[in-house]
XYZ file of C-alpha atoms in Angstrom:
636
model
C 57.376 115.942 104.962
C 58.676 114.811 108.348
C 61.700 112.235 109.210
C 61.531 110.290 111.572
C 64.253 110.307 114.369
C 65.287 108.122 116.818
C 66.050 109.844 120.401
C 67.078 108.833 123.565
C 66.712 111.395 126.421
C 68.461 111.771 129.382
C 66.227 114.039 131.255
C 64.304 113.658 134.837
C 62.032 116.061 133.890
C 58.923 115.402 132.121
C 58.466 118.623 130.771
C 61.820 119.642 129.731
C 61.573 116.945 127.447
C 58.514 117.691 125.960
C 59.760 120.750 125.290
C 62.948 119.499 123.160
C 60.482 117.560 121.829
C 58.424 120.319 120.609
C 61.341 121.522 119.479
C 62.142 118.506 117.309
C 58.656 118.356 115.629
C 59.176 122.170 114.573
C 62.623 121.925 113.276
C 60.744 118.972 110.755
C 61.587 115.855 112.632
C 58.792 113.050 113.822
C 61.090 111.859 116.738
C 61.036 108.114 118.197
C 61.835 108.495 121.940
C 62.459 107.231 125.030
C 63.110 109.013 128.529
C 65.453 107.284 131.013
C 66.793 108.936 134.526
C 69.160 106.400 135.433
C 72.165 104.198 133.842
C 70.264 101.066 134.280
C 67.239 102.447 132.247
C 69.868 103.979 129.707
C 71.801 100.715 129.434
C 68.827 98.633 129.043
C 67.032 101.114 126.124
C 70.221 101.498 124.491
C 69.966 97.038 124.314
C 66.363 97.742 123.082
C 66.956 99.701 119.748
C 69.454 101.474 117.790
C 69.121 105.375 117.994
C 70.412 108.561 115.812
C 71.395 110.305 118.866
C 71.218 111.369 122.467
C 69.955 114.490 124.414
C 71.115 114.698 128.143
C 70.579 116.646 130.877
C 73.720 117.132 133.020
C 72.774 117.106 136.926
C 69.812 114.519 137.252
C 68.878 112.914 140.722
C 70.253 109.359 140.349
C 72.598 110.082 137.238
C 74.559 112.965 135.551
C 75.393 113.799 132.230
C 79.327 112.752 132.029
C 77.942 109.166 133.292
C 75.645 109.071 130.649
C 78.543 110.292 128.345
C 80.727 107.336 129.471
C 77.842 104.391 129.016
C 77.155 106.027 125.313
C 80.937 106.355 124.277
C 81.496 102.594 125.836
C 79.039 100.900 124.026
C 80.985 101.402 120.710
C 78.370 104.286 119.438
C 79.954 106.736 117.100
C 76.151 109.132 116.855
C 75.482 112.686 118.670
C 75.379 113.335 121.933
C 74.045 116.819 123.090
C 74.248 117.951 126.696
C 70.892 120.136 127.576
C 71.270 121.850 131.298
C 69.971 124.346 132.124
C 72.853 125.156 135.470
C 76.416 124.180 133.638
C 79.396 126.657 133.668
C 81.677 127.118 130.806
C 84.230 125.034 131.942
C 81.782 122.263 132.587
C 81.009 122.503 129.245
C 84.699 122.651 127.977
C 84.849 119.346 129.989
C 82.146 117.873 128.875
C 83.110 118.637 125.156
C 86.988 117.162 126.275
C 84.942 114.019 127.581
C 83.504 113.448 123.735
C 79.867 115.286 124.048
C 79.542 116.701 120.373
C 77.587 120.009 121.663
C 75.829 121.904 124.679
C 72.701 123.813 124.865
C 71.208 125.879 128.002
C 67.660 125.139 128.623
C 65.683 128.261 127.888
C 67.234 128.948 124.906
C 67.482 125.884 122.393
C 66.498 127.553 119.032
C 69.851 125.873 117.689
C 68.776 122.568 118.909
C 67.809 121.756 115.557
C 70.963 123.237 113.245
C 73.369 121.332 115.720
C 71.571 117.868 115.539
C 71.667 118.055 111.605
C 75.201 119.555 111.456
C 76.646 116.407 114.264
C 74.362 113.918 112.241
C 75.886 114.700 109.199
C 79.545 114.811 110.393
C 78.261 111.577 112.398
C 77.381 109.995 108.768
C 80.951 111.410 107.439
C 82.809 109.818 109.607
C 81.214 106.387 109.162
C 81.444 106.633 105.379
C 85.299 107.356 106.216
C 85.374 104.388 108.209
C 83.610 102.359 105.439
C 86.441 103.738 102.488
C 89.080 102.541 105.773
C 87.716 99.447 106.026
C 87.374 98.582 102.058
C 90.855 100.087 101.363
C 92.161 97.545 103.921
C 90.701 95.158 102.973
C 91.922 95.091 99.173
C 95.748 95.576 100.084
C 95.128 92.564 102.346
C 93.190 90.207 99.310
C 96.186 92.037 96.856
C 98.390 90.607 99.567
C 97.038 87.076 99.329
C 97.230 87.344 95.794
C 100.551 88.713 95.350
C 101.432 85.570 97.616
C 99.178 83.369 96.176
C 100.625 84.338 92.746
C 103.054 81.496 91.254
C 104.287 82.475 87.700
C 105.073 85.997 86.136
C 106.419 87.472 83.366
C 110.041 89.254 82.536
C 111.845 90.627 80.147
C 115.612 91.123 79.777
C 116.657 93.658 76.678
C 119.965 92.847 75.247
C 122.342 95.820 73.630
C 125.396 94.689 71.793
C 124.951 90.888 72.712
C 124.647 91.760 76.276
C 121.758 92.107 79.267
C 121.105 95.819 80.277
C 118.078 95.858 82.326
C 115.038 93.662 83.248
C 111.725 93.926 84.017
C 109.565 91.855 85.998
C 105.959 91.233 86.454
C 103.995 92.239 90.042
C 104.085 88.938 90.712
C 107.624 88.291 91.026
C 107.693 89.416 94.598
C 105.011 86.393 95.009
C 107.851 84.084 93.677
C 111.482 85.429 94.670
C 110.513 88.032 97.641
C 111.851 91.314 95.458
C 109.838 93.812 94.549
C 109.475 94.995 90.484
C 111.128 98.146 91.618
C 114.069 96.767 93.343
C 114.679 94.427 90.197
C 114.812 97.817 87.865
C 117.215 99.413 91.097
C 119.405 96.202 90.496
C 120.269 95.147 86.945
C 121.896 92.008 88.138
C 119.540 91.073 90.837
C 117.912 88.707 88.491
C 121.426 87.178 87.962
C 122.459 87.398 91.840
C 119.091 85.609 92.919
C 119.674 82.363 90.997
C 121.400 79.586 93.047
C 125.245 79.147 93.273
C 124.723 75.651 91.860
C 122.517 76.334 88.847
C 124.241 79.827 87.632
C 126.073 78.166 84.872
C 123.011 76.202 83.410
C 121.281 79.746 83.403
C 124.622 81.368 81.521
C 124.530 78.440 79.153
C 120.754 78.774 78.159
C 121.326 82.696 77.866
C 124.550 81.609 75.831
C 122.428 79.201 73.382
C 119.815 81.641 73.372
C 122.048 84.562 71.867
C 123.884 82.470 69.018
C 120.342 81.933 67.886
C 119.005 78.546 69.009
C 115.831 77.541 70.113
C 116.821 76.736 73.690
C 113.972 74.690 75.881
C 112.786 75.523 79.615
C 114.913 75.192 82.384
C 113.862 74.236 85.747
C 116.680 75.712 88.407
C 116.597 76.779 91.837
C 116.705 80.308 92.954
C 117.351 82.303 96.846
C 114.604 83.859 97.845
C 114.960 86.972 99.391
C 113.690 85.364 102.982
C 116.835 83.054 102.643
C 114.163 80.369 101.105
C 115.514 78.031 98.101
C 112.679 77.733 95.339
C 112.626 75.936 92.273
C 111.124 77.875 89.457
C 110.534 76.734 85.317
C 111.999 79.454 83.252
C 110.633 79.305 79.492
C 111.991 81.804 77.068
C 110.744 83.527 73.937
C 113.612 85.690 72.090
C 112.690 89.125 69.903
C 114.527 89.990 67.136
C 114.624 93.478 65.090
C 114.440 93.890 60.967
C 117.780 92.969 61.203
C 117.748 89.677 62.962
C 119.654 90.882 65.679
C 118.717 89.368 69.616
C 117.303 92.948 71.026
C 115.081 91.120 74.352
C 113.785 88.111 75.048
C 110.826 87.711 77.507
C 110.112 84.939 79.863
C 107.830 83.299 82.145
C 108.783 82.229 85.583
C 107.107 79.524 86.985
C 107.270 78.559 90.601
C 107.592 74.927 90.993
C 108.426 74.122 94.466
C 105.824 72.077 95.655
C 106.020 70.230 92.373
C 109.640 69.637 93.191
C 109.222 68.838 96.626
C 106.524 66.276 96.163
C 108.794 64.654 93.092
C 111.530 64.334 95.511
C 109.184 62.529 98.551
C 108.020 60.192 95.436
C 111.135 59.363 94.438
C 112.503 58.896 98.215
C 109.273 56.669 98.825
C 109.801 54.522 95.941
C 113.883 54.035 96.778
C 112.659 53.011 99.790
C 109.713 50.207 98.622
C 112.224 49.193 95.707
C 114.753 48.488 99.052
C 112.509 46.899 100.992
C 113.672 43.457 101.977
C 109.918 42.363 102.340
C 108.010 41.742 99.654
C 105.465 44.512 98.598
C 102.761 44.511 95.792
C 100.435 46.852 94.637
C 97.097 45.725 93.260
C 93.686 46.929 91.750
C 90.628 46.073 93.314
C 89.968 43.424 91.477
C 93.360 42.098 92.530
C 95.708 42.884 89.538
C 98.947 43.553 90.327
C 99.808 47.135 88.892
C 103.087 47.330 90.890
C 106.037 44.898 92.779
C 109.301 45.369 94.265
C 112.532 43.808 93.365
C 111.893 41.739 97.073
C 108.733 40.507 94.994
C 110.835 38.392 92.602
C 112.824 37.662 94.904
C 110.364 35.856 97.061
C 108.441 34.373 94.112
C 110.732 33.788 91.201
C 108.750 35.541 89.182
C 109.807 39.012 87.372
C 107.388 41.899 87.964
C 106.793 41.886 84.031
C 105.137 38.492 84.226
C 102.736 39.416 86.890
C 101.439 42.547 85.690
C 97.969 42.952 85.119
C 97.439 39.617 86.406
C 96.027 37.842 89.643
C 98.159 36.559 92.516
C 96.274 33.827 92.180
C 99.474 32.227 90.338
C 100.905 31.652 93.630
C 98.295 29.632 94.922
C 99.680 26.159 96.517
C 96.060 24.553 96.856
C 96.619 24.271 100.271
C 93.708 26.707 101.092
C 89.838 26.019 101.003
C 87.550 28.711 99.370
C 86.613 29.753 102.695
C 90.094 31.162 103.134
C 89.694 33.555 100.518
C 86.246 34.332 101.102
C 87.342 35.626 104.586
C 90.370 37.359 103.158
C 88.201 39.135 100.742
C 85.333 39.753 102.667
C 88.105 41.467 105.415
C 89.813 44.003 102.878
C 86.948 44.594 100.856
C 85.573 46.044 104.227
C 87.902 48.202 104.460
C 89.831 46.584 107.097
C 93.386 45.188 107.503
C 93.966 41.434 106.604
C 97.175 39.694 108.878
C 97.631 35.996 108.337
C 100.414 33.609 107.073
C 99.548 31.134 103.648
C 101.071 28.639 101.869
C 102.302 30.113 98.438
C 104.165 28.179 95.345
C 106.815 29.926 93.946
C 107.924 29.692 90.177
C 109.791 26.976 90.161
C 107.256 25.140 92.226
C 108.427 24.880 95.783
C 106.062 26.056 98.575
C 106.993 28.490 101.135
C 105.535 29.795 104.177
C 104.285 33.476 103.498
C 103.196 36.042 106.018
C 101.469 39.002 104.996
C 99.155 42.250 105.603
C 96.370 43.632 102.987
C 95.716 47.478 103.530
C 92.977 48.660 101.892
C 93.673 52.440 100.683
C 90.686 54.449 99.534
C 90.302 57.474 97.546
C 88.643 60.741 98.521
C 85.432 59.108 97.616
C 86.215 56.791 100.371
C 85.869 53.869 97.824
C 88.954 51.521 97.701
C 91.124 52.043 94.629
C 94.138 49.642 95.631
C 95.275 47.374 97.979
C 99.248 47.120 99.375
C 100.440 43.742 100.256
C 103.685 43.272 102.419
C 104.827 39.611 101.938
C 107.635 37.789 103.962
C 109.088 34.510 104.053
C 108.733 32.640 107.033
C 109.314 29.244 105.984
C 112.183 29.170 108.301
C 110.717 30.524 111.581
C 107.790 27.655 110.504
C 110.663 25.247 110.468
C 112.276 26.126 114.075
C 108.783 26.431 115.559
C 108.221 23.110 114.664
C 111.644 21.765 115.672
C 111.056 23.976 118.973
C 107.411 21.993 119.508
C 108.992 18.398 118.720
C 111.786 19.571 121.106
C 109.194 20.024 123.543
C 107.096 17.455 122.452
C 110.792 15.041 123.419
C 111.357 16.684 126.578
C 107.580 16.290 127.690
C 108.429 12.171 126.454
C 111.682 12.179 127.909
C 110.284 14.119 131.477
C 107.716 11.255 132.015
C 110.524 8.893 131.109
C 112.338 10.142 133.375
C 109.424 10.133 136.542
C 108.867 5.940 134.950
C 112.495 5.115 135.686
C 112.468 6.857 138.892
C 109.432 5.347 140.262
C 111.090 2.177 139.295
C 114.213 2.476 141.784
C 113.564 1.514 145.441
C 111.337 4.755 147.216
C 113.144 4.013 150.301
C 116.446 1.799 151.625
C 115.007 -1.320 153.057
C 116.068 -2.498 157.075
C 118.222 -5.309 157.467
C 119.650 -6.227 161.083
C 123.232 -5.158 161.375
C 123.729 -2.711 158.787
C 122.363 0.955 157.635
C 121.892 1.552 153.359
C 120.496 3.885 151.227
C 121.096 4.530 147.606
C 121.227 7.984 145.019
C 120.741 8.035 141.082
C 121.535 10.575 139.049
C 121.144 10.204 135.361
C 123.028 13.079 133.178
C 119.911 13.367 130.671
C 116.246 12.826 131.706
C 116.867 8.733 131.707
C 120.099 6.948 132.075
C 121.117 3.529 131.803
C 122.329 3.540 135.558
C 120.786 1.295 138.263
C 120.679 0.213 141.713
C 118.095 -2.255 143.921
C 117.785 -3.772 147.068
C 116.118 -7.464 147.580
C 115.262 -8.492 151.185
C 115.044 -12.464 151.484
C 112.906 -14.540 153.718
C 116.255 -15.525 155.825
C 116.895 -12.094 156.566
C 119.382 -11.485 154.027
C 119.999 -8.569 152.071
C 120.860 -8.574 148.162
C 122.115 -5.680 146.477
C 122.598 -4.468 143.069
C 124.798 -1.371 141.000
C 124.542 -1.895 137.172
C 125.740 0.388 134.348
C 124.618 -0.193 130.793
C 127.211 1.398 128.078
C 126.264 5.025 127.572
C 123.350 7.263 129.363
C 120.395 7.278 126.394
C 116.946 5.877 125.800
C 118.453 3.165 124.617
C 120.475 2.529 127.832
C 117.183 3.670 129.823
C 115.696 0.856 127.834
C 118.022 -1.977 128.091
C 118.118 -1.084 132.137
C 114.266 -1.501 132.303
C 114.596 -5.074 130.829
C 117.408 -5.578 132.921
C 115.397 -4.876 136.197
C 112.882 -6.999 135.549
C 115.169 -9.990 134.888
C 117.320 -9.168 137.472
C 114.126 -9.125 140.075
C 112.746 -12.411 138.625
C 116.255 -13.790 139.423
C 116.435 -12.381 142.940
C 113.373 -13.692 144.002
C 114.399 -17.248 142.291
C 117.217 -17.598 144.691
C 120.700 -18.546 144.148
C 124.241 -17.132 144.756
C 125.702 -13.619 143.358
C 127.611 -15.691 141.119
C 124.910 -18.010 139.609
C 122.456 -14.654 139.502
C 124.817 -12.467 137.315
C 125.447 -15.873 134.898
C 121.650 -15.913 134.175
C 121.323 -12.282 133.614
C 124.258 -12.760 130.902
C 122.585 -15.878 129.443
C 118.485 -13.998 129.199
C 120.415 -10.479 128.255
C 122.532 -11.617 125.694
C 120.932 -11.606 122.781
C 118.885 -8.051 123.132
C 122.427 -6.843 124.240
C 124.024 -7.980 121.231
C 120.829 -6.384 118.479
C 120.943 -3.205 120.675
C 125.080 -3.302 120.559
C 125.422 -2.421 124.249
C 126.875 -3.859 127.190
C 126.416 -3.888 131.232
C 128.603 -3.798 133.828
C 127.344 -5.082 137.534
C 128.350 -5.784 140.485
C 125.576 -8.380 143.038
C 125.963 -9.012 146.788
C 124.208 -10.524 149.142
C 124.876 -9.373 152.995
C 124.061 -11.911 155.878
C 123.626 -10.296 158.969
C 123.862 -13.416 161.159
C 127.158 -14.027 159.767
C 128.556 -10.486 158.779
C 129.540 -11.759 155.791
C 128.799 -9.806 152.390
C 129.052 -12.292 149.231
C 129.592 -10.979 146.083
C 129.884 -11.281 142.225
C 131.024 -8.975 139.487
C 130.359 -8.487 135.979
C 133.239 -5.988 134.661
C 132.303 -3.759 137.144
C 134.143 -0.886 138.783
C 134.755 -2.643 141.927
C 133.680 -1.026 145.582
C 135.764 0.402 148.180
C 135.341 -0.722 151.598
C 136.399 1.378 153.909
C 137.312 -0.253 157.503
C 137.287 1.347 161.023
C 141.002 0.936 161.316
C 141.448 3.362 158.251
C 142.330 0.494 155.411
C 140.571 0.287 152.431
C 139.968 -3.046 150.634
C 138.377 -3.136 147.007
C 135.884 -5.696 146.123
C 136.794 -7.658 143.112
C 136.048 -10.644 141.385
C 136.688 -12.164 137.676
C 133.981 -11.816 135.387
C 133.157 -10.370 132.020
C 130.165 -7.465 131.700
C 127.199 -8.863 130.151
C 126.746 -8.973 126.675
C 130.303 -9.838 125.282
C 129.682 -13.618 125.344
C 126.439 -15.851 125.831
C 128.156 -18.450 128.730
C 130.518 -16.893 130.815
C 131.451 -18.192 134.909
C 131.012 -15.680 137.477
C 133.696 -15.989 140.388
C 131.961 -15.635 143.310
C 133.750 -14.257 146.807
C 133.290 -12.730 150.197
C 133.886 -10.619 153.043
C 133.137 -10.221 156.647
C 131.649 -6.563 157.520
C 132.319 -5.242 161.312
C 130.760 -2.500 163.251
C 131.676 0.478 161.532
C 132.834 -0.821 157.873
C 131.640 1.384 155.121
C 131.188 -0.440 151.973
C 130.370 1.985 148.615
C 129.166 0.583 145.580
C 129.134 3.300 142.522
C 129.376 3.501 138.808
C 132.022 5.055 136.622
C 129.998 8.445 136.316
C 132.139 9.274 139.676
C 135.571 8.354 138.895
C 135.706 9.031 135.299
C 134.407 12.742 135.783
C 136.899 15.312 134.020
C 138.021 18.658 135.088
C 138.750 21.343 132.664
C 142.257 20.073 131.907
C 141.065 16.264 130.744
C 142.347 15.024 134.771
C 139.962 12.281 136.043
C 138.437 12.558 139.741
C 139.570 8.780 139.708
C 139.353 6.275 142.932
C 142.156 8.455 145.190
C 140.105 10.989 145.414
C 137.004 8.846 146.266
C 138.582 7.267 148.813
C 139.594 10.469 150.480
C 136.651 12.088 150.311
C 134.803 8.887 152.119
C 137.755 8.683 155.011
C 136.071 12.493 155.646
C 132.810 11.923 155.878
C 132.959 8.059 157.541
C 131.002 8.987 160.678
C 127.906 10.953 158.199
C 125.032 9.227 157.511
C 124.468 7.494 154.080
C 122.374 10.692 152.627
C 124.666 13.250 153.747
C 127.956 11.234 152.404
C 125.951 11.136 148.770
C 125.339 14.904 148.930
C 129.365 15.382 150.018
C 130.515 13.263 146.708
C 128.246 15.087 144.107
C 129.289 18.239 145.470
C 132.394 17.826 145.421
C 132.013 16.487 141.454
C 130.710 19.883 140.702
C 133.702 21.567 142.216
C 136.092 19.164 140.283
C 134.328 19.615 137.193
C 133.531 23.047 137.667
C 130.052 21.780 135.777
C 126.758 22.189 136.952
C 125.433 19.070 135.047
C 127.063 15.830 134.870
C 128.386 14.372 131.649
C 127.506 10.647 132.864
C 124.875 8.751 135.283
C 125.851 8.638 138.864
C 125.005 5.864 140.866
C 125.859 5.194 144.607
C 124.785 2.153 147.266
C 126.452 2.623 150.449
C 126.020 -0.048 152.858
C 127.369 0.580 157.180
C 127.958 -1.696 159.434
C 126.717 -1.470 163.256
């Protein structure tokens, strides 16, 4: 019976191979073959098939033996090669045996062709087998490895002489658990003693103490070094053995290593120190919606103690302030999986509402079906509160803004021209509105009437009372009449809203006549004005009367004075002179009176814009605390 064998032959001639061929099919063998001549054709057969071994020439036209040699030993093949030349030398051969061929045989004379391809095949099978018992050997010390590491409880035993520990004996798998080896423990008597923790040596002696007097002594969980350095935690149960006698003689035990236990009790306990000290809020629920777990921040927030909310619906919180379609979209959101955010209005115990904001997380199980829900609850009744003092503050301002651009619009857009004189006014209210005012009224004769009024304090009110004013004041203006008999009907039509609204005005009314040069003028308790001559004298314009408000029939004295080219006359309300620095002094009339001797030759505008600055530099304020009002009237 033949067998077949697969051959790959290096040869460029045809009939040399036939001839090792031959030689084959005598020696018993039904070879599978293929002839190359060149690496490419080697390479690309080699691709092709697996083979038993290889017969090469040495010296072929396009290739060589040792080449051949190379591309066989490269690919990773550990089968036969036999070199067949029929010119090689001896130390050719010695070379190509160095090289790894596994044999040479001259051509001519190959009747041991046969014995040397079974004796290499068979060391060629040999050495695979060895590599086989390699490979398996390997790999059971490294799965004997992973299971000595793997390996998380073994058994000891300690043997007692004359009430005391003389040797121990532990399991494979204690090097699994502590890092030392069964050998070094038996090396060591007190290694098992040495290995256990500084900390927990004494609870160890104790239980060995209780242990030996004959008690029944339960396991004890304590830390020990591992030989890396590593602290472990291990359970250490004991079982005693006794002789005839009842004497202690050994006890064995079983070491348990409990570290990840340990480690995960600690990161529990940490994580629920840390929801118990929560200051929001946080509840854990079923998913039906039962609460199975709250935080002291819970009862807090609610009134009610976790105890009386176990097991039950949140629902008791519900204010009725929410439609069903509230909760539908709630539910519908975490029962989707995803994260709920929103604020509600809850009802505690004792049956207040509060605001409440809070987030739903869904967690799921491995299943990837929702087993709980977390809610994190906060009170925000009080940011509620200040947003909505913060939206009527600027709902107020808004009010108080358009105020504001109403009692502007109402004050003359421009100073009016009048033969013989230059004027121009400024207001300046210390809120949005103020209860300052100032007018100009041309008549048909040419004259000019003017008007400063101040109603007590700088608020809506004041804004108020100066509207009404204004429009009586007007009415009068264009009625006709003197300063004096002008300011007398004001009091008389003001009176009585003066006296419900508990406020008073103070005005001053003149009436310039530039044929004349001659200013008339009436005051009602007003601050009187400077005027300011172009010899350098200053003459203040007053004139007996009370403000309006104090009394319904009062006389106005009336009085006048003549203006010349280059008289200044300023009309302006308390909010100048009664302007405070930081140590209570008043601005007052002296420094008023300066400050217009310096700017005398400025225009109207540009003296305004002097005075309030130099307010702010008394002051040292960038706001005023009261309306400022200014008329300023020049003679040319």
């Amino acid at each position: 019976m033949t067998m077949p064998l697969q051959v790959l032959i290096i040869e460029d001639s045809e009939d040399d191979a036939l001839l090792l061929l031959r030689e084959l099919r005598k020696g018993g063998y039904e070879p599978v073959f293929a002839r190359v001549e060149t690496a490419e054709e080697m390479a690309r057969e080699m691709a092709a098939q697996p083979w038993d071994l290889a017969l090469s020439d040495y010296v072929l036209p396009r290739f060589s033996g040792l080449e051949a040699l190379r591309l066989w030993r490269q690919s990773g093949i550990d089968l036969p090669f036999i070199v067949v030349s029929g010119k090689i030398g001896e130390d050719t051969a010695v070379n190509m045996m160095k090289a790894g061929a596994d044999d040479y045989l001259i051509k001519g004379n190959i009747s041991r062709l046969v014995p040397a391809i079974e004796r290499e095949l068979k060391e060629a099978e040999n050495r695979r087998r060895k590599r086989k018992a390699e490979e398996a050997l390997q790999e059971s010390e490294l799965r004997y490895r992973r299971l000595v590491g793997a390996v998380t409880d073994y058994i000891y035993t300690v043997e007692i002489r004359g009430g005391r520990a003389v040797g121990t004996q532990h399991g494979p798998g204690c090097e699994g658990v502590t890092g030392y080896t069964s050998d070094e423990y038996r090396a060591n008597p007190y290694l098992w003693y040495q290995m256990i923790h500084p900390d927990d040596r004494q609870q160890v002696i104790d239980q060995a103490e209780r242990l030996r007097a004959g008690e029944d002594v339960p396991p004890l969980e304590h830390r020990i070094v591992n030989k890396n350095g590593s602290i472990r935690w291990v359970r250490n149960t004991i079982v005693p053995r006794y002789d005839e006698a009842a004497v202690l003689v050994a006890y064995d035990g079983l070491i348990a290593d409990i570290t990840e236990r340990k480690v995960a009790e600690e990161a529990l306990r940490l994580r629920s120190a840390a929801l118990n000290a929560a200051a929001n809020a946080i509840v854990i629920s079923d998913p039906a919606g039962r609460v199975i777990w709250a935080n002291p921040a819970f009862t807090e927030l609610t009134g009610y103690e976790v105890e009386e909310v176990l097991g039950k619906s949140l629902g008791i919180l519900s204010s009725g302030k929410h439609d069903a379609a509230f909760f539908r979209e709630l539910w519908e959101t975490i029962q989707a999986g995803k994260v709920w955010r929103g604020e509600m209005i809850n009802r505690r115990k004792d049956g207040t509402l509060y605001y409440e904001e809070q987030t739903i997380t869904p967690v799921s199980d491995e299943r990837q079906i929702i087993s709980h829900y977390i809610a994190i609850k906060q009170d925000v009744s009080e940011r509620r509160r200040a947003q909505e003092v913060l939206l009527e503050n600027a709902r107020i301002t808004y009010d108080m803004e358009v105020a504001r651009q109403i009692q502007w619009s109402l004050l003359p857009q421009q100073a009016p021209r009048a033969a013989g004189i230059v004027c121009a006014g400024r207001w300046v209210p210390a809120a949005q509105v103020g209860g300052d005012y100032y007018d100009f009224f041309p008549r048909d004769d040419g004259s000019l009437d003017m008007v400063i009024a101040d109603v007590s304090g700088h608020s809506v009110g004041a804004a108020l009372i100066m509207i009404e004013a204004r429009s009586v004041i007007r009415s009068q203006a264009r009625a006709g009449g003197s300063p004096a008999e002008i300011a007398a009907a004001l009091n008389s039509l003001l009176y009585d809203d003066l006296n419900r609204a508990e406020l008073f005005v103070s005005l001053f009314y003149a009436s310039y006549a530039p044929a004349r040069r001659i200013l008339t003028y009436a005051s009602a308790g007003h601050n009187p004005p400077l005027v300011y001559r172009r010899d350098g004298q200053f003459l203040e314009l007053d004139a007996e009367g009370l403000i309006l408000g104090v009394r319904q029939e009062v006389l106005f004295e009336e009085r006048e004075t003549r203006l010349d080219p280059g008289d200044l006359v300023l009309l302006y309300t308390d909010g100048i002179t009664e302007t405070a620095n930081e140590s209570g002094e008043l601005f007052g009339v002296d420094r008023l009176r300066r400050l217009l001797r310096e700017w005398a030759g400025a225009p109207p505008e540009t003296v305004f814009d002097a005075i309030l600055e130099r307010l702010a530099e008394f002051s040292r304020q960038t706001s005023l605390a009261d309306d400022v009002c200014m008329v300023l009237l020049k003679a040319v």
